[in-house]
Short mmCIF file of C-alpha atoms and ligand atoms in Angstrom, two decimals:
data_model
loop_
_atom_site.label_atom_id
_atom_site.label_comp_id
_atom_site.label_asym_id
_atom_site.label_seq_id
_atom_site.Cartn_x
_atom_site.Cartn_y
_atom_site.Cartn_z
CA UNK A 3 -13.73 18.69 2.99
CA UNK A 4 -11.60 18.99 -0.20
CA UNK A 5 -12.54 17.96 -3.54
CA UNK A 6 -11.14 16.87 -6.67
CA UNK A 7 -12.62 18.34 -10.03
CA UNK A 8 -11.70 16.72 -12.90
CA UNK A 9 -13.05 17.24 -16.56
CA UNK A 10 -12.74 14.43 -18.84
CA UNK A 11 -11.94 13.62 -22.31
CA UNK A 12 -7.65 14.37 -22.39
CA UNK A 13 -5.47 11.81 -23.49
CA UNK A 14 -2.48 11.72 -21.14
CA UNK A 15 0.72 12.66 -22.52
CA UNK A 16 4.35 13.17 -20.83
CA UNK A 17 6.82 11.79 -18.38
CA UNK A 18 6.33 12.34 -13.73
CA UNK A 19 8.64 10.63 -11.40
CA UNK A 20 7.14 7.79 -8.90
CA UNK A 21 7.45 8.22 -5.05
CA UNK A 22 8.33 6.26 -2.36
CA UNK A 23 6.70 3.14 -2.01
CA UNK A 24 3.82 3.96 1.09
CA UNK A 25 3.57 0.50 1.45
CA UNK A 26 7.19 -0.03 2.36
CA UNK A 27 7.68 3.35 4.27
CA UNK A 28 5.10 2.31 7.12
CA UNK A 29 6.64 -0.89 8.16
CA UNK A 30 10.10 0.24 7.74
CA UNK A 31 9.35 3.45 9.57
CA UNK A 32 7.80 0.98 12.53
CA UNK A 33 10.97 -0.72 12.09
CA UNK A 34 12.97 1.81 13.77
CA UNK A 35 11.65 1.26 17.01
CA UNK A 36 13.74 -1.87 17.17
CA UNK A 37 16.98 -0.20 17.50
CA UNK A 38 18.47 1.84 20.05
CA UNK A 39 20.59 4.26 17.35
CA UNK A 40 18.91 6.86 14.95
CA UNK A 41 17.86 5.26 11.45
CA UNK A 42 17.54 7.44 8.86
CA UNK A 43 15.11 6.84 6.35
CA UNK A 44 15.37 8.45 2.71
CA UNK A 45 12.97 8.60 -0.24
CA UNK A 46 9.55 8.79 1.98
CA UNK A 47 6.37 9.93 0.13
CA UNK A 48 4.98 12.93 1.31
CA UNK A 49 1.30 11.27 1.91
CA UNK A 50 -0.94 11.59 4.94
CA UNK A 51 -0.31 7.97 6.29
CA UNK A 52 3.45 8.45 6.39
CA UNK A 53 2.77 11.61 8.61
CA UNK A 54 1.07 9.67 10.64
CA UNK A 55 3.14 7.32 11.34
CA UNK A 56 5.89 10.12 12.23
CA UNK A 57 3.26 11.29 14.38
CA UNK A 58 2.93 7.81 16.21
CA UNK A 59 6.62 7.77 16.86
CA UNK A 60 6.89 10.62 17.65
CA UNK A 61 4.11 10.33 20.50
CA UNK A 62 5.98 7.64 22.34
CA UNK A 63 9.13 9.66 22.61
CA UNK A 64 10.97 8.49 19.75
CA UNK A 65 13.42 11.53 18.49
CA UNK A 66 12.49 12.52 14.54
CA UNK A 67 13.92 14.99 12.37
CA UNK A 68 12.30 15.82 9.00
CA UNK A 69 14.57 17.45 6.10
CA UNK A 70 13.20 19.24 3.36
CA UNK A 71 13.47 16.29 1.16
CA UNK A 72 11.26 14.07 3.79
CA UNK A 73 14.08 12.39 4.66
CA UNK A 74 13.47 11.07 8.24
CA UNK A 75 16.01 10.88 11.10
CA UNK A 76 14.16 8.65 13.75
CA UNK A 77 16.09 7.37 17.38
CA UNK A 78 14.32 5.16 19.58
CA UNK A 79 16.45 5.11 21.93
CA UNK A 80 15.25 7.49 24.51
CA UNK A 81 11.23 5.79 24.32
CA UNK A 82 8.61 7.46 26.99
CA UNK A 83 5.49 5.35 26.03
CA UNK A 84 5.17 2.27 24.58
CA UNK A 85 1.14 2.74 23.81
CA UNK A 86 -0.73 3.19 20.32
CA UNK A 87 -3.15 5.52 21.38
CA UNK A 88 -6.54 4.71 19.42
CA UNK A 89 -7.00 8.82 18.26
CA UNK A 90 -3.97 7.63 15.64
CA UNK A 91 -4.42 3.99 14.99
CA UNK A 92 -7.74 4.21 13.94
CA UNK A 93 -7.12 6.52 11.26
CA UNK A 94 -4.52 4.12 9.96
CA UNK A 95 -4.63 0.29 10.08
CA UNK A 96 -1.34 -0.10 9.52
CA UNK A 97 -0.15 1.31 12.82
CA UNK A 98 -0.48 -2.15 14.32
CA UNK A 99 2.80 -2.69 12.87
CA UNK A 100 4.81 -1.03 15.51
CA UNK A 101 2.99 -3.84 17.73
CA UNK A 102 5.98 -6.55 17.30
CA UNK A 103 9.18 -4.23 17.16
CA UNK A 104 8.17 -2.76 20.40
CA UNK A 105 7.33 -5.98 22.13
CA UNK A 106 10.89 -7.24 20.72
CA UNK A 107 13.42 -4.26 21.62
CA UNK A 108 10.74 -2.83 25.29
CA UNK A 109 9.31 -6.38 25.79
CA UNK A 110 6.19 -4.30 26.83
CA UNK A 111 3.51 -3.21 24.08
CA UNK A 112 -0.02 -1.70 24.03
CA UNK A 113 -1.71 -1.00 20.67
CA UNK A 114 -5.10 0.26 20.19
CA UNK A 115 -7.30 -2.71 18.39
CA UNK A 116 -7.37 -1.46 14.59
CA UNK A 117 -11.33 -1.10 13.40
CA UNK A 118 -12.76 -2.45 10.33
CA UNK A 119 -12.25 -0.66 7.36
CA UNK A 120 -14.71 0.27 4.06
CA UNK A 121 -13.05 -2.85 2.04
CA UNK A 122 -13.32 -5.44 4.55
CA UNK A 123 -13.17 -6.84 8.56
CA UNK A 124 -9.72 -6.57 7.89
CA UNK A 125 -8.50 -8.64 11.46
CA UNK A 126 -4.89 -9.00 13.05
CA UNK A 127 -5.36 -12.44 14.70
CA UNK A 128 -2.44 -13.84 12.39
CA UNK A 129 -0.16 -11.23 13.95
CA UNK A 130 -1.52 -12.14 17.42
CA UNK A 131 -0.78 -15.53 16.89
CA UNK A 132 2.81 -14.99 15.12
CA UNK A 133 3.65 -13.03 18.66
CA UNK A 134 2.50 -15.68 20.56
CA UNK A 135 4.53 -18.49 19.30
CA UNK A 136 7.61 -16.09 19.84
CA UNK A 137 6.75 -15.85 23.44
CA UNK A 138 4.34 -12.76 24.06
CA UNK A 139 2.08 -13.08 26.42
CA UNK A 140 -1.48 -11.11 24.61
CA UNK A 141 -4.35 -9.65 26.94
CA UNK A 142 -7.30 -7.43 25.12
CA UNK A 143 -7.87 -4.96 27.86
CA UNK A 144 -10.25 -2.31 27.32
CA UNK A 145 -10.01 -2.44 23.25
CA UNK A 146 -6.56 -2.57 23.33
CA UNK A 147 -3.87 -5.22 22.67
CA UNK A 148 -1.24 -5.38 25.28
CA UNK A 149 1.73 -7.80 24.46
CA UNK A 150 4.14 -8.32 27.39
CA UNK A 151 7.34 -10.53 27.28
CA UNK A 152 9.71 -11.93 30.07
CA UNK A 153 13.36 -10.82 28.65
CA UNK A 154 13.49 -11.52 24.77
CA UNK A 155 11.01 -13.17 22.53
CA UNK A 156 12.13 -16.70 21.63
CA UNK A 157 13.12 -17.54 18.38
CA UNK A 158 9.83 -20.24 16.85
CA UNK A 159 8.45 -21.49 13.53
CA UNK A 160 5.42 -19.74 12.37
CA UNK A 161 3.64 -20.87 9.49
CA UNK A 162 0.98 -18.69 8.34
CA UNK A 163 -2.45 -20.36 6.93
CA UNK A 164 -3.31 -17.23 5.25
CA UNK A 165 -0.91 -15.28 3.32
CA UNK A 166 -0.61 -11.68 5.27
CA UNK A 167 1.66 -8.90 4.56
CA UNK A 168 0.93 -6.82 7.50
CA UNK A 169 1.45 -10.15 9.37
CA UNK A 170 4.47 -11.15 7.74
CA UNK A 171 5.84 -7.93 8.17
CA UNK A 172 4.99 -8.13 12.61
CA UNK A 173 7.01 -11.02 12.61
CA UNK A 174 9.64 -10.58 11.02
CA UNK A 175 10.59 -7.72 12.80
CA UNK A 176 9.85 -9.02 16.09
CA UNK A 177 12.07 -11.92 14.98
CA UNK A 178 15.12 -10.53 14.79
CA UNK A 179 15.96 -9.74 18.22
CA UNK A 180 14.50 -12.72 19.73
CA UNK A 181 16.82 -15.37 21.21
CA UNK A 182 17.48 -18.04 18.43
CA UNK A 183 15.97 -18.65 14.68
CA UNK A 184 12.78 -18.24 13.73
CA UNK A 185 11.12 -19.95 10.67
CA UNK A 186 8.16 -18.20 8.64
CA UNK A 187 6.64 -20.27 6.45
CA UNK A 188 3.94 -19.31 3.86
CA UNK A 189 5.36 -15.72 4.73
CA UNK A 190 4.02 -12.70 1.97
CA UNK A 191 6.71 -12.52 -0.44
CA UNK A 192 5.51 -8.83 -1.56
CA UNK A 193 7.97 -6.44 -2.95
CA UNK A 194 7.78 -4.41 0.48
CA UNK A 195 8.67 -7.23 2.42
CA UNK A 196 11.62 -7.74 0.40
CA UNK A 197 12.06 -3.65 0.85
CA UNK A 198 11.65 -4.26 4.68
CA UNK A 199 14.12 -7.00 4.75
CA UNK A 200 16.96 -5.28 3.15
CA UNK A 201 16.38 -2.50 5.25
CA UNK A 202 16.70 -4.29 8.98
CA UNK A 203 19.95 -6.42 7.44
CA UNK A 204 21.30 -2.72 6.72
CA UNK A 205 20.30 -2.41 10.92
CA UNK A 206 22.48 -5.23 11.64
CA UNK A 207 19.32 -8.02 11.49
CA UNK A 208 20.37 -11.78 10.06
CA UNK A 209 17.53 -12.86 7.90
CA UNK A 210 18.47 -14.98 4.59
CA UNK A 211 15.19 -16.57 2.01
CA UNK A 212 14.27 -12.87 1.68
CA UNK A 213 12.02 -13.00 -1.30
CA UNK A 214 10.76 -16.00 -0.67
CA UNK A 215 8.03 -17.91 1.21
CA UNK A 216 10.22 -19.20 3.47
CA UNK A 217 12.10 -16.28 5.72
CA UNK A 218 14.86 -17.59 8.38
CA UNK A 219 15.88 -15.13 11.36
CA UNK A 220 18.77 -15.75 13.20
CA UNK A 221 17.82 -13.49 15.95
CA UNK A 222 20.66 -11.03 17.41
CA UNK A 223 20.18 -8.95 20.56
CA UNK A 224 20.54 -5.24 18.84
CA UNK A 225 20.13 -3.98 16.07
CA UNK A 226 21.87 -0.57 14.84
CA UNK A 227 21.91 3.08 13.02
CA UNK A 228 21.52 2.82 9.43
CA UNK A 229 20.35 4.88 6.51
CA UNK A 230 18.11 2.95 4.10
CA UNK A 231 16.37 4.39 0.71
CA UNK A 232 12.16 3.45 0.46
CA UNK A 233 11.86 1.46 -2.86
CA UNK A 234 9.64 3.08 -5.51
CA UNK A 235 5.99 3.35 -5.41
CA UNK A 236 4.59 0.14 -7.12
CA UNK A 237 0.99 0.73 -7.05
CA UNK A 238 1.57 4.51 -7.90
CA UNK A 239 3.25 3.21 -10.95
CA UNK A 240 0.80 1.14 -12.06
CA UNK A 241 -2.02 3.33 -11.40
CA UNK A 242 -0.95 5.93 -13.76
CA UNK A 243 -0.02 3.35 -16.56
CA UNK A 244 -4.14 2.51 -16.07
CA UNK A 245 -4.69 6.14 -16.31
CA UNK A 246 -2.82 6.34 -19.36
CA UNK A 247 -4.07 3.30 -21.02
CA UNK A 248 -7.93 4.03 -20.00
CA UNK A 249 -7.22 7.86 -21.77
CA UNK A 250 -5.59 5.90 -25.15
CA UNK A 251 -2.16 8.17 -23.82
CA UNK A 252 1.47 7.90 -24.01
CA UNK A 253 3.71 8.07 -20.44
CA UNK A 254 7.22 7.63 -19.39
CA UNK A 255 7.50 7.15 -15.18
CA UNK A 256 10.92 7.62 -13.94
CA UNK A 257 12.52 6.49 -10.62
CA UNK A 258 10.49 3.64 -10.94
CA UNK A 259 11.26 0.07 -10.16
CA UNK A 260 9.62 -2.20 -13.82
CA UNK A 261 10.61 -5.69 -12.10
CA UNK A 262 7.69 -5.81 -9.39
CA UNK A 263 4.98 -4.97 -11.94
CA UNK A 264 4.65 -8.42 -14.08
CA UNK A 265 1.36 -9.15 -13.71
CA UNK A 266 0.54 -5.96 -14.00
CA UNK A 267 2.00 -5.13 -17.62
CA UNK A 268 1.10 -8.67 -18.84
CA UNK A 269 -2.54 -7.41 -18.61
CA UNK A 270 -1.94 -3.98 -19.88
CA UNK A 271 0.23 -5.40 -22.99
CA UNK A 272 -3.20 -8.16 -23.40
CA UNK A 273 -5.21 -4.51 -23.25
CA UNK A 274 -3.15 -3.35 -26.45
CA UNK A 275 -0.46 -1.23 -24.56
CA UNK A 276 3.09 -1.04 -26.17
CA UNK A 277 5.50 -0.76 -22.92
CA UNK A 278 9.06 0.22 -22.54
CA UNK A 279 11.18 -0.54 -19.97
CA UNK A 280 14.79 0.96 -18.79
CA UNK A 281 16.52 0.35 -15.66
CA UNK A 282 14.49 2.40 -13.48
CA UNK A 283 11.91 4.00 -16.55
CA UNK A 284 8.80 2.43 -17.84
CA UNK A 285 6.94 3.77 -20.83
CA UNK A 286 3.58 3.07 -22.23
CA UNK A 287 2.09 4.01 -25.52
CA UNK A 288 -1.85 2.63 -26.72
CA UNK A 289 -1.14 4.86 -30.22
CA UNK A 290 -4.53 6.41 -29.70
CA UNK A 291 -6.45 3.30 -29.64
CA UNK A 292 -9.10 2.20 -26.95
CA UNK A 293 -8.00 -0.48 -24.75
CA UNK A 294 -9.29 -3.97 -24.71
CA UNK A 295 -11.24 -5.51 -21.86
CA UNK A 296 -8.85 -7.85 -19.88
CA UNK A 297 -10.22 -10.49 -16.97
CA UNK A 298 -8.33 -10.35 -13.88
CA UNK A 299 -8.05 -12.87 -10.49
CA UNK A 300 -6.02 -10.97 -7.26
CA UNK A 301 -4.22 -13.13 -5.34
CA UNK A 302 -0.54 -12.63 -3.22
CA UNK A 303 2.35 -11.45 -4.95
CA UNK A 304 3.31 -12.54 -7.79
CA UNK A 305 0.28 -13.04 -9.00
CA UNK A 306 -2.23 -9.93 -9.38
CA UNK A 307 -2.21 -7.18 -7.02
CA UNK A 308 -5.78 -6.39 -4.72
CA UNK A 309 -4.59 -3.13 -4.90
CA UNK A 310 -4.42 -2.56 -8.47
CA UNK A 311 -8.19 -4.18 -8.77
CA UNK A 312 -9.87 -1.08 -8.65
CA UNK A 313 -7.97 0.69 -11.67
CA UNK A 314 -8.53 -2.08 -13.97
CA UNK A 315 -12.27 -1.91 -13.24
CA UNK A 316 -12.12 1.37 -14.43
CA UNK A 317 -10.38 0.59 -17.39
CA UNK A 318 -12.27 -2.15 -18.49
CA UNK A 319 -15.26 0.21 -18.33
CA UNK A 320 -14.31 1.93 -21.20
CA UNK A 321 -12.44 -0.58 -23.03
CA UNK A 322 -14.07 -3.18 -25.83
CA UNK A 323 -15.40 -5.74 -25.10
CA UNK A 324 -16.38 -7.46 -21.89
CA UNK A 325 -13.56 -8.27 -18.53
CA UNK A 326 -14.38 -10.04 -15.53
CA UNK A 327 -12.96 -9.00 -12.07
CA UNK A 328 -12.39 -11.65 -9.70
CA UNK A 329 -11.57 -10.02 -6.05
CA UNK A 330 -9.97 -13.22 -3.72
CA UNK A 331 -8.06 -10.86 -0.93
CA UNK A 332 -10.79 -8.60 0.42
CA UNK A 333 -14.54 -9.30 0.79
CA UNK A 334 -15.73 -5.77 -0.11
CA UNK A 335 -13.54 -4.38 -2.40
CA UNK A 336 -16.18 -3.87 -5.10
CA UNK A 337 -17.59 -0.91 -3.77
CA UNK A 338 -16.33 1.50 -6.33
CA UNK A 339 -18.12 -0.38 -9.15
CA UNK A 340 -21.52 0.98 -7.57
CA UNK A 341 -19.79 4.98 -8.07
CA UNK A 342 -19.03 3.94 -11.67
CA UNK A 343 -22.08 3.12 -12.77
CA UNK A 344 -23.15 6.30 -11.30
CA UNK A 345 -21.10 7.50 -14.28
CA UNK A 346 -22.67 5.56 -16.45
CA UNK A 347 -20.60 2.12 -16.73
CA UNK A 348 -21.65 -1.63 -16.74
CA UNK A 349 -20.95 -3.18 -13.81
CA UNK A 350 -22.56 -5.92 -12.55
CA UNK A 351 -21.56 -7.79 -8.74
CA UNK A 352 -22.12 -11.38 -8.58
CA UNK A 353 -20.32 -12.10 -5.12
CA UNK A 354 -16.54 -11.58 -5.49
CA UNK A 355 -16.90 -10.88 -9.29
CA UNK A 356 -17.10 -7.98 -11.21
CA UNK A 357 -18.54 -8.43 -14.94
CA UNK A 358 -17.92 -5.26 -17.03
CA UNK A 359 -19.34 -4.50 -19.98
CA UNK A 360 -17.25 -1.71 -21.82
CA UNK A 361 -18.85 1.22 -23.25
CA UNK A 362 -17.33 4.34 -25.52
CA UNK A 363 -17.94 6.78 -22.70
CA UNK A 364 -18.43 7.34 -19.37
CA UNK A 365 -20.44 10.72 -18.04
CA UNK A 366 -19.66 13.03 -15.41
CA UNK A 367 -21.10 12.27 -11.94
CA UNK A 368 -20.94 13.31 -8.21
CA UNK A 369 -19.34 10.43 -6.54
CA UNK A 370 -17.51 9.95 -3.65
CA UNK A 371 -14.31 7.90 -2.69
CA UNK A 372 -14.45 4.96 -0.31
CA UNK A 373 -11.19 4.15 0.15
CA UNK A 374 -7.70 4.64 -1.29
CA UNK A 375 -8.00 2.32 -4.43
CA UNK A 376 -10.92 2.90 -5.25
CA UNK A 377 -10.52 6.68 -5.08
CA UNK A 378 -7.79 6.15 -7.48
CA UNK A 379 -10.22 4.09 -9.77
CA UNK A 380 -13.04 7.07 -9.98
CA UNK A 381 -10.06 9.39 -10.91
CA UNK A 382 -9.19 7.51 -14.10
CA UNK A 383 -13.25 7.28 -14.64
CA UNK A 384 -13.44 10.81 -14.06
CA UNK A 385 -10.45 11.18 -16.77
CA UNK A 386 -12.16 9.39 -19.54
CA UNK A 387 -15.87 10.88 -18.94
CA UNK A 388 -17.66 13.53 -20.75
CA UNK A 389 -18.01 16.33 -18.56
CA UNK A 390 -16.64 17.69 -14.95
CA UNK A 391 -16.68 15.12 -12.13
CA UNK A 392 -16.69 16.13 -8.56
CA UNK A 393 -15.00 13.43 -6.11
CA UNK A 394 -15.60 14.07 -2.48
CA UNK A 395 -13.68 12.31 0.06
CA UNK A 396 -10.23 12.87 -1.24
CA UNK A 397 -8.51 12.03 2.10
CA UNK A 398 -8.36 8.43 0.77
CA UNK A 399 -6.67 9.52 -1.81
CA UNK A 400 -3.75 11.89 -0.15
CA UNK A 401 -3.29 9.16 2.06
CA UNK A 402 -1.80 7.09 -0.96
CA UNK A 403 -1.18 8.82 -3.56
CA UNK A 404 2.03 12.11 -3.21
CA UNK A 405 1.05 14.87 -4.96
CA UNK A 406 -1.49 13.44 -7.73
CA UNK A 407 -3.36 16.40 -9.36
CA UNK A 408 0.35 17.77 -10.05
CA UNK A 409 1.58 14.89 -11.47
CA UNK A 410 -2.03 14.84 -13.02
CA UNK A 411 -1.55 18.57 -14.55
CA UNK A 412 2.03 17.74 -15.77
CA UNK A 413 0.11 14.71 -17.86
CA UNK A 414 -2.28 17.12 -19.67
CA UNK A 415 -4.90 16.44 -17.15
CA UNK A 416 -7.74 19.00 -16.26
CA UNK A 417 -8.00 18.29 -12.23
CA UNK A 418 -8.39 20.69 -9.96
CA UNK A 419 -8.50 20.59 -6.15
CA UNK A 420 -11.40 22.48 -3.80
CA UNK A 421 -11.10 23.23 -0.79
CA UNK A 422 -14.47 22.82 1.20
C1 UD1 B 18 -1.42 -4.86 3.01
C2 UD1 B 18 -1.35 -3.54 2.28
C3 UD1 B 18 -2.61 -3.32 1.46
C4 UD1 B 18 -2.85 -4.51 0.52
C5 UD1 B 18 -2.81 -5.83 1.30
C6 UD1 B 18 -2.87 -7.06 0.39
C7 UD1 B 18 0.00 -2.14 3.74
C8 UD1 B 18 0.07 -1.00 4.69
N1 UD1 B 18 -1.22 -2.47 3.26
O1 UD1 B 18 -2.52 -4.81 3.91
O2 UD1 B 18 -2.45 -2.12 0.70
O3 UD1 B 18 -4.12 -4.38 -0.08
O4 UD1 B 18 -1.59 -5.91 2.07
O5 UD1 B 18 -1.85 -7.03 -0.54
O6 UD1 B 18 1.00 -2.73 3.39
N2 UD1 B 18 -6.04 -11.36 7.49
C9 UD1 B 18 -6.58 -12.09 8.53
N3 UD1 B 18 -5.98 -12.02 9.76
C10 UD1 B 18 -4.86 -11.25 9.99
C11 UD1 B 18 -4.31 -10.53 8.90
C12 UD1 B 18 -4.93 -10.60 7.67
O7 UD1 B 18 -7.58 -12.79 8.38
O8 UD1 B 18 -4.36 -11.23 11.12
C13 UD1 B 18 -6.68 -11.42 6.15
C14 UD1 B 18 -7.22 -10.06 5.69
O9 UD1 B 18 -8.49 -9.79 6.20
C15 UD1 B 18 -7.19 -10.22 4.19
C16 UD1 B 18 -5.96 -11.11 3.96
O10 UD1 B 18 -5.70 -11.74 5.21
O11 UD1 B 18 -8.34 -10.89 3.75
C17 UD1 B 18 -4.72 -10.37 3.50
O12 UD1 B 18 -4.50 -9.25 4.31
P1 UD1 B 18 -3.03 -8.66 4.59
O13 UD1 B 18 -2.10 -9.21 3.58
O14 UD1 B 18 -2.70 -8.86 6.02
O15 UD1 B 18 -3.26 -7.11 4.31
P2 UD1 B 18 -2.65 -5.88 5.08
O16 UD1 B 18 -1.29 -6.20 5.60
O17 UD1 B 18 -3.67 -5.34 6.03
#
C-alpha cells in the first residue's frame, strides 16, 4: 500500500487551484440516472470515489464517456441492471444515493446495505423512510435494500427529525419525477445540495426554496440532457487554508467558491489569519506568526463543518493556547486525536470533546490514516513536525483529496509518495 512521506518544518507559500467539489459530484453523478438523455457533467475531481461512482453506472448499463479533462458524458437511457452490487458500495457509502433516482425514473431498485464506517454507524433509515412516504414499497432481502414502486412515486411531505445530507439529497431526487409536490422539511441546506439542485432544474426538475430548509418539488414525469459544472471543492479549500495557517504560511486558492466557507474563516481570522477574498480567490496570510487556539462546535451547514473538525484539531495542536473540539454529527470522529499524540500533541477525549493543549512542536511519527478527514488532519501534523512522518493508509486520502502532494510540492511542501 502507498505511503505519504512528509518532512516537516516548511512554511507554505504560493497560490494551487481547488477541484471539484467530491461532495457534490457523487450525488449529481447519481443524478443522471433519472433522465433518459445523456447529462454531461463538467469540473469532476479526479479522486477515487468519483471513479467509483463512474464505475457503478457504468455497471448497470448506463453509457459514460470520460474526456481528458474528466468531463463526464453519462446516458441512462439504455439501463441493463438496476442493482448496487455490494463489491462497489461497500467501498463507498455514498453509493446509496443512486437508491432514489432509480426507484423514481425504473420504479425498481436494489442497493447493497452500506456498512459502518471508521467515524461512525453511519445508517440510511432516514432515506428509507423519505422513500417510503413517496410510495416505495422497501424489503431487506439478503443484505440488500430493494425498493419497488407501482408506476411513479407520489408526490408527500417529508420532514426529517435529523438533519441528513445524504438523505436530503435521496429525496430530492426521487421527488422530482413523482406525481405531484413534495414538501421536505428540516431538509440539509449544505452547499452541495444547493449544487445538486441547480443541477436537476438545468435537467428540466421544478424545485423552488433551494437553499433553504424547506425544499418544494413539483414533480414532472422526465427529466432531460443537460450539461452542468461541479461547484468548487469546499472542504479542499479549507483544508489547505488549515495547512497554511498551522505552517504560519501565506496562500492564494483560485477557482474557489469564498461564500460557503463562513464559519470556517471566522475561526481562522479568531486564529490570527489575515484573509483575502476575490470573486472566486481566497488568500490567507498569518505574517509568520503561530496561530491561536480556537474552540469549535460542528453542527449542519451554516454552522461548522464535521468535515473540517479534524484539520482544526491539528491546528490547535500547535497553536497557543488551549481549543476545545466539540464533535455533534458523528460519534467517532475523534480518532485521529489518538495518531496525534503519537506525534507528540495534547489531546485529551472526554466523550464528544476534544481538549487541546497547544505545544511549539509536534515530532515525526508512524501513523496511519483512518478515514478521509482525518488523513487530511495527520498531513498538516506531519507539515508542522520535526522530522519525516510516514502515513500509511493513503487511500482515504485519494479518495478526497485530487492530486494533494502536487498541490503540496507547488506550496513548498516536502511530501513524497511510496509506493508499497
Ligand atoms: C455527508 C457527507 C460527509 C459529511 C456529512 C455531514 C457526502 C458524500 N458525505 O455524509 O462528508 O461529513 O454529510 O456533513 O456528501 N443519519 C441517520 N440516519 C440516516 C442518515 C443519517 O441516523 O438515514 C445520521 C448519521 O449517522 C449522522 C447524521 O445523521 O450522525 C448526519 O449524517 P448525513 O448528513 O446523512 O451524512 P452523509 O450524507 O452520510
Amino acid at each position: 500500500m502507498d505511503k505519504l512521506i512528509i518532512e516537516g518544518g516548511v512554511t507554505l507559500n504560493g497560490e494551487i487551484r481547488i477541484s471539484g467539489a467530491k461532495n457534490s459530484a457523487l450525488p449529481i453523478l447519481a443524478a443522471t440516472l433519472l433522465s433518459a438523455e445523456p447529462v454531461t457533467i463538467t469540473n469532476l475531481p479526479h479522486l477515487h470515489d468519483v471513479t467509483t461512482m463512474i464505475e457503478l453506472l457504468g455497471c448497470m448499463g448506463v453509457g459514460i464517456s470520460i474526456d481528458e479533462k474528466m468531463s463526464v458524458e453519462a446516458d441512462a437511457g439504455q439501463l441493463t441492471s438496476s442493482v448496487a452490487p455490494y463489491e462497489l458500495v461497500k467501498t463507498m457509502r455514498a453509493s446509496i444515493l443512486v437508491l432514489g433516482p432509480l426507484l423514481a425514473h425504473f420504479h425498481d431498485a436494489k442497493v447493497s446495505f452500506p456498512g459502518g464506517c471508521a467515524i461512525g454507524s453511519r445508517p440510511v433509515d432516514l432515506h428509507l423512510r423519505a422513500l417510503e412516504a413517496l410510495g416505495a414499497k422497501i424489503e431487506i432481502e439478503d443484505g440488500y435494500i430493494h425498493a419497488t414502486c407501482d408506476g411513479r412515486l407520489k408526490g408527500a411531505r417529508i420532514l426529517f427529525d435529523i438533519v441528513t445530507v445524504g438523505g436530503t439529497e435521496n429525496a430530492v431526487m426521487a421527488a422530482t419525477l413523482a406525481e405531484g409536490q413534495s414538501i421536505i422539511e428540516n431538509a440539509a441546506r449544505e452547499p452541495e445540495i444547493v449544487d445538486l439542485c441547480n443541477c436537476l432544474v438545468a435537467m428540466g426538475a421544478k424545485i423552488s426554496g433551494i437553499g433553504s430548509d424547506t425544499l418544494i418539488v413539483d414533480g414532472v414525469e422526465r427529466l432531460h440532457g443537460a450539461e452542468y459544472a461541479v461547484m468548487p471543492d469546499r472542504i479542499e479549500t479549507g483544508t489547505y487554508l488549515v495547512a497554511a495557517a498551522a505552517t504560519r504560511g501565506k496562500i492564494k486558492l483560485k477557482d474557489t467558491d469564498p461564500n460557503q466557507l463562513d464559519a470556517v474563516l471566522l475561526k481562522l481570522e479568531e486564529a490570527g489569519a489575515h484573509i483575502e477574498r476575490g470573486e472566486d480567490w481566497l488568500s490567507l496570510d498569518m505574517k509568520g506568526k503561530r496561530p491561536k487556539a480556537v474552540s469549535i462546535r460542528t453542527a449542519p451547514y451554516p454552522a461548522f463543518p464535521t468535515d473540517m473538525q479534524a484539520q482544526f484539531t491539528a491546528m490547535n495542536a500547535v497553536a497557543e493556547g488551549v481549543g476545545t473540539v466539540v464533535e455533534t454529527i458523528f460519534e467517532n470522529r475523534l480518532i485521529q486525536a489518538h495518531e496525534m499524540n503519537r506525534m507528540g500533541a495534547n489531546i485529551q477525549i472526554e466523550g464528544n470533546t476534544a481538549i487541546v493543549t497547544g505545544i511549539e512542536v509536534l515530532k515525526a511519527a508512524p501513523v496511519m490514516a483512518t478515514d478521509l478527514r482525518a488523513s487530511a488532519s495527520l498531513v498538516i501534523a506531519a507539515l508542522v513536525a520535526e522530522g519525516e512522518t510516514h502515513i500509511e493508509r493513503i487511500y482515504h486520502i485519494d479518495r478526497g483529496y485530487e492530486c494533494i502532494e502536487e498541490k503540496l510540492q507547488s506550496l513548498g511542501a516536502k511530501i513524497r509518495r511510496v509506493a508499497g
